[in-house]
């Protein structure tokens, strides 16, 4: 459960700014201007602190809500700029395009691929086969995993089958483009984890785990806006934050 004790702003405003930043290709200054138009004065540096503070807790809660996935995975990595240097975001999706897991690493080698596999399989069922590109590092990482754990995950290298995850990279790249690169590895890891979490949530509710998004999602009442009499809907991760109570009136 998220704790907002000691925060100067209401938790509805904090969650709204987090949702906007992680869901859309916006910078912190964009969100600062958008909140100002709605009568809320918040600095872009404050929004940055909110993202870094609350996003890990939101991601942690979402990892408890597992949806069933297929046993045929597509695994690949993409480049992310951190302090002017390339880092590597390992990602995997199943054949229907549902996100499986992700990890940000400093290097692109077999040890990084092995770390990703151990993390993904820890939270998910072991796949029967994994499709990769021509990367020798990924192939070596899967082979090491098989040897260390006595498994028989089949390695398949078929370029057109990886089109699903190659296209899925675009959703991440589109959101981080306005950020103009990350200033630290920690901020990159936290922000990318939040973006992946929102992307995971947008793919639909996990009905088999007994949790679905409500029909009437939690809302926020924004003062000083042209739509002052309209409630603004939140993404379904507001349910995780126990926001089922009646929306407070800020007027």
PDB file of C-alpha atoms in Angstrom:
ATOM      1  CA  UNK A   1       0.000   0.000   0.000  1.00  0.00           C
ATOM      2  CA  UNK A   2       1.342   3.430  -0.916  1.00  0.00           C
ATOM      3  CA  UNK A   3       1.873   5.922   1.891  1.00  0.00           C
ATOM      4  CA  UNK A   4       1.473   9.643   1.216  1.00  0.00           C
ATOM      5  CA  UNK A   5       2.186  10.734   4.780  1.00  0.00           C
ATOM      6  CA  UNK A   6       4.020  14.053   4.901  1.00  0.00           C
ATOM      7  CA  UNK A   7       3.261  14.987   1.276  1.00  0.00           C
ATOM      8  CA  UNK A   8       2.324  18.625   0.692  1.00  0.00           C
ATOM      9  CA  UNK A   9      -0.070  17.761  -2.145  1.00  0.00           C
ATOM     10  CA  UNK A  10      -3.088  15.471  -2.169  1.00  0.00           C
ATOM     11  CA  UNK A  11      -2.383  11.919  -3.298  1.00  0.00           C
ATOM     12  CA  UNK A  12      -4.839  12.319  -6.214  1.00  0.00           C
ATOM     13  CA  UNK A  13      -2.647  15.054  -7.694  1.00  0.00           C
ATOM     14  CA  UNK A  14       0.528  13.037  -7.108  1.00  0.00           C
ATOM     15  CA  UNK A  15      -0.895   9.956  -8.820  1.00  0.00           C
ATOM     16  CA  UNK A  16      -2.239  12.005 -11.708  1.00  0.00           C
ATOM     17  CA  UNK A  17       1.192  13.520 -12.418  1.00  0.00           C
ATOM     18  CA  UNK A  18       2.780  10.072 -12.169  1.00  0.00           C
ATOM     19  CA  UNK A  19       0.234   8.621 -14.532  1.00  0.00           C
ATOM     20  CA  UNK A  20       0.689  11.368 -17.114  1.00  0.00           C
ATOM     21  CA  UNK A  21       4.477  11.105 -17.073  1.00  0.00           C
ATOM     22  CA  UNK A  22       4.547   7.316 -17.363  1.00  0.00           C
ATOM     23  CA  UNK A  23       1.682   7.003 -19.848  1.00  0.00           C
ATOM     24  CA  UNK A  24       2.398   9.706 -22.423  1.00  0.00           C
ATOM     25  CA  UNK A  25       5.428  11.249 -24.181  1.00  0.00           C
ATOM     26  CA  UNK A  26       5.637  14.263 -21.862  1.00  0.00           C
ATOM     27  CA  UNK A  27       8.469  15.998 -20.030  1.00  0.00           C
ATOM     28  CA  UNK A  28       8.262  17.201 -16.431  1.00  0.00           C
ATOM     29  CA  UNK A  29       7.903  20.787 -17.637  1.00  0.00           C
ATOM     30  CA  UNK A  30       4.980  19.789 -19.862  1.00  0.00           C
ATOM     31  CA  UNK A  31       3.177  18.351 -16.846  1.00  0.00           C
ATOM     32  CA  UNK A  32       4.010  21.441 -14.775  1.00  0.00           C
ATOM     33  CA  UNK A  33       2.310  23.612 -17.405  1.00  0.00           C
ATOM     34  CA  UNK A  34      -0.681  21.276 -17.647  1.00  0.00           C
ATOM     35  CA  UNK A  35      -1.208  21.383 -13.895  1.00  0.00           C
ATOM     36  CA  UNK A  36      -0.856  25.172 -13.882  1.00  0.00           C
ATOM     37  CA  UNK A  37      -3.638  25.408 -16.462  1.00  0.00           C
ATOM     38  CA  UNK A  38      -5.804  23.475 -14.002  1.00  0.00           C
ATOM     39  CA  UNK A  39      -5.091  25.793 -11.097  1.00  0.00           C
ATOM     40  CA  UNK A  40      -2.425  23.674  -9.370  1.00  0.00           C
ATOM     41  CA  UNK A  41       1.026  25.190  -8.842  1.00  0.00           C
ATOM     42  CA  UNK A  42       3.627  22.413  -8.733  1.00  0.00           C
ATOM     43  CA  UNK A  43       7.269  22.586  -9.824  1.00  0.00           C
ATOM     44  CA  UNK A  44       8.667  20.143 -12.362  1.00  0.00           C
ATOM     45  CA  UNK A  45      11.413  19.088  -9.908  1.00  0.00           C
ATOM     46  CA  UNK A  46       8.712  18.093  -7.418  1.00  0.00           C
ATOM     47  CA  UNK A  47       7.051  15.897 -10.048  1.00  0.00           C
ATOM     48  CA  UNK A  48      10.438  14.277 -10.672  1.00  0.00           C
ATOM     49  CA  UNK A  49      10.729  13.414  -6.978  1.00  0.00           C
ATOM     50  CA  UNK A  50       7.213  11.959  -6.980  1.00  0.00           C
ATOM     51  CA  UNK A  51       8.024   9.672  -9.911  1.00  0.00           C
ATOM     52  CA  UNK A  52      11.239   8.412  -8.305  1.00  0.00           C
ATOM     53  CA  UNK A  53       9.590   7.915  -4.895  1.00  0.00           C
ATOM     54  CA  UNK A  54       6.262   6.287  -5.756  1.00  0.00           C
ATOM     55  CA  UNK A  55       6.915   4.426  -9.008  1.00  0.00           C
ATOM     56  CA  UNK A  56       8.873   1.523  -7.406  1.00  0.00           C
ATOM     57  CA  UNK A  57       5.987   0.862  -4.995  1.00  0.00           C
ATOM     58  CA  UNK A  58       3.465   0.867  -7.846  1.00  0.00           C
ATOM     59  CA  UNK A  59       5.638  -1.565  -9.834  1.00  0.00           C
ATOM     60  CA  UNK A  60       6.007  -3.809  -6.778  1.00  0.00           C
ATOM     61  CA  UNK A  61       2.243  -4.012  -6.321  1.00  0.00           C
ATOM     62  CA  UNK A  62       1.706  -4.835  -9.967  1.00  0.00           C
ATOM     63  CA  UNK A  63       4.181  -7.717  -9.824  1.00  0.00           C
ATOM     64  CA  UNK A  64       1.829  -9.393  -7.375  1.00  0.00           C
ATOM     65  CA  UNK A  65      -0.892  -9.437 -10.067  1.00  0.00           C
ATOM     66  CA  UNK A  66       0.278 -12.099 -12.493  1.00  0.00           C
ATOM     67  CA  UNK A  67      -1.650 -12.908 -15.636  1.00  0.00           C
ATOM     68  CA  UNK A  68      -1.247 -16.270 -17.393  1.00  0.00           C
ATOM     69  CA  UNK A  69       1.138 -16.120 -20.328  1.00  0.00           C
ATOM     70  CA  UNK A  70       2.081 -18.458 -23.141  1.00  0.00           C
ATOM     71  CA  UNK A  71       5.145 -20.677 -23.144  1.00  0.00           C
ATOM     72  CA  UNK A  72       6.543 -19.219 -26.375  1.00  0.00           C
ATOM     73  CA  UNK A  73       8.571 -16.068 -25.637  1.00  0.00           C
ATOM     74  CA  UNK A  74      10.176 -13.377 -27.800  1.00  0.00           C
ATOM     75  CA  UNK A  75      13.277 -11.882 -26.165  1.00  0.00           C
ATOM     76  CA  UNK A  76      15.253  -8.842 -27.296  1.00  0.00           C
ATOM     77  CA  UNK A  77      17.082  -5.751 -26.020  1.00  0.00           C
ATOM     78  CA  UNK A  78      16.975  -2.089 -27.014  1.00  0.00           C
ATOM     79  CA  UNK A  79      19.244   0.894 -26.370  1.00  0.00           C
ATOM     80  CA  UNK A  80      18.615   3.616 -23.771  1.00  0.00           C
ATOM     81  CA  UNK A  81      20.789   6.706 -23.255  1.00  0.00           C
ATOM     82  CA  UNK A  82      21.990   7.246 -19.650  1.00  0.00           C
ATOM     83  CA  UNK A  83      24.410  10.146 -19.046  1.00  0.00           C
ATOM     84  CA  UNK A  84      25.277  10.132 -22.729  1.00  0.00           C
ATOM     85  CA  UNK A  85      26.148   6.425 -22.804  1.00  0.00           C
ATOM     86  CA  UNK A  86      24.148   3.504 -24.142  1.00  0.00           C
ATOM     87  CA  UNK A  87      22.586   1.081 -21.655  1.00  0.00           C
ATOM     88  CA  UNK A  88      20.463  -1.913 -22.515  1.00  0.00           C
ATOM     89  CA  UNK A  89      16.829  -2.609 -21.732  1.00  0.00           C
ATOM     90  CA  UNK A  90      16.155  -6.347 -21.960  1.00  0.00           C
ATOM     91  CA  UNK A  91      12.523  -7.177 -22.606  1.00  0.00           C
ATOM     92  CA  UNK A  92      10.381 -10.218 -23.347  1.00  0.00           C
ATOM     93  CA  UNK A  93       6.846 -10.644 -24.654  1.00  0.00           C
ATOM     94  CA  UNK A  94       4.844 -13.733 -25.435  1.00  0.00           C
ATOM     95  CA  UNK A  95       3.564 -14.514 -28.922  1.00  0.00           C
ATOM     96  CA  UNK A  96       0.356 -12.523 -28.378  1.00  0.00           C
ATOM     97  CA  UNK A  97       2.379  -9.432 -27.497  1.00  0.00           C
ATOM     98  CA  UNK A  98       1.748  -9.430 -23.721  1.00  0.00           C
ATOM     99  CA  UNK A  99       4.635  -8.094 -21.654  1.00  0.00           C
ATOM    100  CA  UNK A 100       6.479 -10.729 -19.612  1.00  0.00           C
ATOM    101  CA  UNK A 101       9.311  -8.869 -17.910  1.00  0.00           C
ATOM    102  CA  UNK A 102      12.127  -6.346 -18.351  1.00  0.00           C
ATOM    103  CA  UNK A 103      15.465  -5.327 -16.847  1.00  0.00           C
ATOM    104  CA  UNK A 104      17.916  -2.467 -17.445  1.00  0.00           C
ATOM    105  CA  UNK A 105      21.584  -3.469 -17.591  1.00  0.00           C
ATOM    106  CA  UNK A 106      24.865  -1.627 -18.093  1.00  0.00           C
ATOM    107  CA  UNK A 107      26.266  -4.213 -20.507  1.00  0.00           C
ATOM    108  CA  UNK A 108      25.027  -6.386 -23.319  1.00  0.00           C
ATOM    109  CA  UNK A 109      26.538  -9.804 -22.728  1.00  0.00           C
ATOM    110  CA  UNK A 110      25.630 -13.332 -21.700  1.00  0.00           C
ATOM    111  CA  UNK A 111      25.655 -12.448 -17.991  1.00  0.00           C
ATOM    112  CA  UNK A 112      23.081  -9.699 -18.619  1.00  0.00           C
ATOM    113  CA  UNK A 113      20.920 -12.122 -20.621  1.00  0.00           C
ATOM    114  CA  UNK A 114      21.205 -14.703 -17.839  1.00  0.00           C
ATOM    115  CA  UNK A 115      20.190 -12.130 -15.194  1.00  0.00           C
ATOM    116  CA  UNK A 116      17.140 -11.247 -17.229  1.00  0.00           C
ATOM    117  CA  UNK A 117      16.125 -14.888 -17.659  1.00  0.00           C
ATOM    118  CA  UNK A 118      16.494 -15.627 -13.951  1.00  0.00           C
ATOM    119  CA  UNK A 119      14.363 -12.613 -13.081  1.00  0.00           C
ATOM    120  CA  UNK A 120      11.660 -13.320 -15.682  1.00  0.00           C
ATOM    121  CA  UNK A 121      11.322 -17.019 -14.861  1.00  0.00           C
ATOM    122  CA  UNK A 122      11.279 -16.279 -11.127  1.00  0.00           C
ATOM    123  CA  UNK A 123       7.984 -14.419 -11.527  1.00  0.00           C
ATOM    124  CA  UNK A 124       6.618 -16.461 -14.442  1.00  0.00           C
ATOM    125  CA  UNK A 125       6.417 -20.040 -15.600  1.00  0.00           C
ATOM    126  CA  UNK A 126       9.382 -21.454 -17.465  1.00  0.00           C
ATOM    127  CA  UNK A 127       8.920 -21.094 -21.246  1.00  0.00           C
ATOM    128  CA  UNK A 128       9.181 -24.057 -23.591  1.00  0.00           C
ATOM    129  CA  UNK A 129      10.979 -21.993 -26.256  1.00  0.00           C
ATOM    130  CA  UNK A 130      12.437 -18.521 -26.658  1.00  0.00           C
ATOM    131  CA  UNK A 131      12.804 -16.761 -29.997  1.00  0.00           C
ATOM    132  CA  UNK A 132      15.763 -14.366 -30.267  1.00  0.00           C
ATOM    133  CA  UNK A 133      17.625 -12.510 -33.008  1.00  0.00           C
ATOM    134  CA  UNK A 134      21.160 -13.382 -34.099  1.00  0.00           C
ATOM    135  CA  UNK A 135      22.611 -12.177 -30.784  1.00  0.00           C
ATOM    136  CA  UNK A 136      25.243 -14.615 -29.586  1.00  0.00           C
ATOM    137  CA  UNK A 137      25.053 -13.197 -26.050  1.00  0.00           C
ATOM    138  CA  UNK A 138      21.355 -14.039 -25.679  1.00  0.00           C
ATOM    139  CA  UNK A 139      21.911 -17.523 -27.062  1.00  0.00           C
ATOM    140  CA  UNK A 140      24.782 -18.127 -24.639  1.00  0.00           C
ATOM    141  CA  UNK A 141      22.711 -16.820 -21.722  1.00  0.00           C
ATOM    142  CA  UNK A 142      19.866 -19.259 -22.433  1.00  0.00           C
ATOM    143  CA  UNK A 143      22.297 -22.173 -22.774  1.00  0.00           C
ATOM    144  CA  UNK A 144      23.922 -21.325 -19.430  1.00  0.00           C
ATOM    145  CA  UNK A 145      20.487 -21.163 -17.800  1.00  0.00           C
ATOM    146  CA  UNK A 146      19.639 -24.613 -19.175  1.00  0.00           C
ATOM    147  CA  UNK A 147      22.912 -26.055 -17.892  1.00  0.00           C
ATOM    148  CA  UNK A 148      22.665 -24.505 -14.416  1.00  0.00           C
ATOM    149  CA  UNK A 149      19.024 -25.453 -13.867  1.00  0.00           C
ATOM    150  CA  UNK A 150      18.778 -28.706 -15.799  1.00  0.00           C
ATOM    151  CA  UNK A 151      16.140 -27.269 -18.149  1.00  0.00           C
ATOM    152  CA  UNK A 152      15.525 -27.695 -21.853  1.00  0.00           C
ATOM    153  CA  UNK A 153      14.354 -24.332 -23.121  1.00  0.00           C
ATOM    154  CA  UNK A 154      14.428 -24.464 -26.895  1.00  0.00           C
ATOM    155  CA  UNK A 155      16.332 -21.654 -28.630  1.00  0.00           C
ATOM    156  CA  UNK A 156      14.835 -20.419 -31.888  1.00  0.00           C
ATOM    157  CA  UNK A 157      16.431 -17.742 -34.056  1.00  0.00           C
ATOM    158  CA  UNK A 158      13.845 -16.560 -36.555  1.00  0.00           C
ATOM    159  CA  UNK A 159      13.943 -12.897 -37.489  1.00  0.00           C
ATOM    160  CA  UNK A 160      10.320 -12.399 -38.528  1.00  0.00           C
ATOM    161  CA  UNK A 161       9.005 -13.962 -35.305  1.00  0.00           C
ATOM    162  CA  UNK A 162      10.802 -11.228 -33.358  1.00  0.00           C
ATOM    163  CA  UNK A 163       8.868  -8.514 -35.193  1.00  0.00           C
ATOM    164  CA  UNK A 164       6.349  -8.508 -32.321  1.00  0.00           C
ATOM    165  CA  UNK A 165       8.864  -7.355 -29.731  1.00  0.00           C
ATOM    166  CA  UNK A 166      10.697  -5.092 -32.183  1.00  0.00           C
ATOM    167  CA  UNK A 167       7.424  -3.240 -32.732  1.00  0.00           C
ATOM    168  CA  UNK A 168       6.732  -3.240 -29.001  1.00  0.00           C
ATOM    169  CA  UNK A 169      10.004  -1.360 -28.385  1.00  0.00           C
ATOM    170  CA  UNK A 170       8.451   1.623 -30.168  1.00  0.00           C
ATOM    171  CA  UNK A 171       5.951   2.247 -27.363  1.00  0.00           C
ATOM    172  CA  UNK A 172       8.828   2.621 -24.904  1.00  0.00           C
ATOM    173  CA  UNK A 173      10.996   4.742 -27.209  1.00  0.00           C
ATOM    174  CA  UNK A 174       8.099   7.078 -27.982  1.00  0.00           C
ATOM    175  CA  UNK A 175       7.590   7.856 -24.285  1.00  0.00           C
ATOM    176  CA  UNK A 176      11.240   8.416 -23.385  1.00  0.00           C
ATOM    177  CA  UNK A 177      12.065  10.616 -26.410  1.00  0.00           C
ATOM    178  CA  UNK A 178      10.897  13.893 -24.739  1.00  0.00           C
ATOM    179  CA  UNK A 179      13.052  13.024 -21.708  1.00  0.00           C
ATOM    180  CA  UNK A 180      16.217  13.616 -23.782  1.00  0.00           C
ATOM    181  CA  UNK A 181      18.105  10.861 -22.005  1.00  0.00           C
ATOM    182  CA  UNK A 182      18.431   9.980 -18.334  1.00  0.00           C
ATOM    183  CA  UNK A 183      20.848  11.624 -15.907  1.00  0.00           C
ATOM    184  CA  UNK A 184      21.461   8.552 -13.742  1.00  0.00           C
ATOM    185  CA  UNK A 185      21.126   4.788 -13.973  1.00  0.00           C
ATOM    186  CA  UNK A 186      18.791   4.764 -10.938  1.00  0.00           C
ATOM    187  CA  UNK A 187      16.337   7.258 -12.431  1.00  0.00           C
ATOM    188  CA  UNK A 188      16.401   5.359 -15.738  1.00  0.00           C
ATOM    189  CA  UNK A 189      15.666   2.045 -14.013  1.00  0.00           C
ATOM    190  CA  UNK A 190      12.783   3.472 -11.958  1.00  0.00           C
ATOM    191  CA  UNK A 191      11.212   5.437 -14.819  1.00  0.00           C
ATOM    192  CA  UNK A 192      11.439   2.587 -17.313  1.00  0.00           C
ATOM    193  CA  UNK A 193       9.951   0.251 -14.714  1.00  0.00           C
ATOM    194  CA  UNK A 194       6.992   2.599 -14.362  1.00  0.00           C
ATOM    195  CA  UNK A 195       6.532   2.906 -18.125  1.00  0.00           C
ATOM    196  CA  UNK A 196       6.591  -0.878 -18.491  1.00  0.00           C
ATOM    197  CA  UNK A 197       4.094  -1.206 -15.632  1.00  0.00           C
ATOM    198  CA  UNK A 198       1.638   1.186 -17.279  1.00  0.00           C
ATOM    199  CA  UNK A 199       2.154  -0.620 -20.592  1.00  0.00           C
ATOM    200  CA  UNK A 200       1.440  -3.927 -18.849  1.00  0.00           C
ATOM    201  CA  UNK A 201      -1.741  -2.530 -17.312  1.00  0.00           C
ATOM    202  CA  UNK A 202      -2.947  -1.147 -20.651  1.00  0.00           C
ATOM    203  CA  UNK A 203      -2.893  -4.670 -22.113  1.00  0.00           C
ATOM    204  CA  UNK A 204      -5.928  -5.605 -20.045  1.00  0.00           C
ATOM    205  CA  UNK A 205      -6.932  -6.855 -16.571  1.00  0.00           C
ATOM    206  CA  UNK A 206      -5.773 -10.113 -15.084  1.00  0.00           C
ATOM    207  CA  UNK A 207      -9.098 -11.836 -14.576  1.00  0.00           C
ATOM    208  CA  UNK A 208      -7.580 -15.199 -13.622  1.00  0.00           C
ATOM    209  CA  UNK A 209      -5.873 -13.616 -10.595  1.00  0.00           C
ATOM    210  CA  UNK A 210      -9.192 -12.373  -9.277  1.00  0.00           C
ATOM    211  CA  UNK A 211      -8.501  -8.717 -10.052  1.00  0.00           C
ATOM    212  CA  UNK A 212     -10.119  -6.585 -12.726  1.00  0.00           C
ATOM    213  CA  UNK A 213     -10.326  -2.870 -13.339  1.00  0.00           C
ATOM    214  CA  UNK A 214     -13.634  -1.460 -12.033  1.00  0.00           C
ATOM    215  CA  UNK A 215     -16.219  -0.072 -14.405  1.00  0.00           C
ATOM    216  CA  UNK A 216     -16.239   3.223 -12.516  1.00  0.00           C
ATOM    217  CA  UNK A 217     -12.568   4.046 -12.135  1.00  0.00           C
ATOM    218  CA  UNK A 218     -11.313   6.375  -9.383  1.00  0.00           C
ATOM    219  CA  UNK A 219     -11.465  10.021 -10.369  1.00  0.00           C
ATOM    220  CA  UNK A 220      -9.939  13.384  -9.514  1.00  0.00           C
ATOM    221  CA  UNK A 221     -11.611  16.775  -9.270  1.00  0.00           C
ATOM    222  CA  UNK A 222      -9.389  19.472 -10.786  1.00  0.00           C
ATOM    223  CA  UNK A 223      -9.984  23.064  -9.724  1.00  0.00           C
ATOM    224  CA  UNK A 224      -9.490  26.158 -11.853  1.00  0.00           C
ATOM    225  CA  UNK A 225      -9.992  24.360 -15.170  1.00  0.00           C
ATOM    226  CA  UNK A 226     -12.449  24.859 -17.998  1.00  0.00           C
ATOM    227  CA  UNK A 227     -13.819  21.423 -17.147  1.00  0.00           C
ATOM    228  CA  UNK A 228     -14.242  22.292 -13.449  1.00  0.00           C
ATOM    229  CA  UNK A 229     -17.483  20.341 -13.172  1.00  0.00           C
ATOM    230  CA  UNK A 230     -16.094  17.185 -14.794  1.00  0.00           C
ATOM    231  CA  UNK A 231     -14.376  14.329 -12.998  1.00  0.00           C
ATOM    232  CA  UNK A 232     -11.134  13.173 -14.625  1.00  0.00           C
ATOM    233  CA  UNK A 233     -10.600   9.373 -14.805  1.00  0.00           C
ATOM    234  CA  UNK A 234      -7.448   7.662 -13.563  1.00  0.00           C
ATOM    235  CA  UNK A 235      -5.706   4.615 -14.885  1.00  0.00           C
ATOM    236  CA  UNK A 236      -6.680   1.416 -13.136  1.00  0.00           C
ATOM    237  CA  UNK A 237      -3.510   1.314 -11.027  1.00  0.00           C
ATOM    238  CA  UNK A 238      -5.326   3.781  -8.759  1.00  0.00           C
ATOM    239  CA  UNK A 239      -7.117   0.712  -7.392  1.00  0.00           C
ATOM    240  CA  UNK A 240      -3.807  -0.556  -6.062  1.00  0.00           C
ATOM    241  CA  UNK A 241      -3.387   2.645  -4.056  1.00  0.00           C
ATOM    242  CA  UNK A 242      -6.706   2.071  -2.226  1.00  0.00           C
ATOM    243  CA  UNK A 243      -8.410   5.008  -3.912  1.00  0.00           C
ATOM    244  CA  UNK A 244     -11.925   3.557  -3.700  1.00  0.00           C
ATOM    245  CA  UNK A 245     -13.147   6.182  -1.269  1.00  0.00           C
ATOM    246  CA  UNK A 246     -15.146   9.182  -2.435  1.00  0.00           C
ATOM    247  CA  UNK A 247     -13.094  11.756  -4.324  1.00  0.00           C
ATOM    248  CA  UNK A 248     -12.346  14.766  -2.091  1.00  0.00           C
ATOM    249  CA  UNK A 249     -13.613  18.172  -3.057  1.00  0.00           C
ATOM    250  CA  UNK A 250     -10.739  20.616  -3.518  1.00  0.00           C
ATOM    251  CA  UNK A 251     -12.986  23.576  -4.132  1.00  0.00           C
TER     252      UNK A 251
END
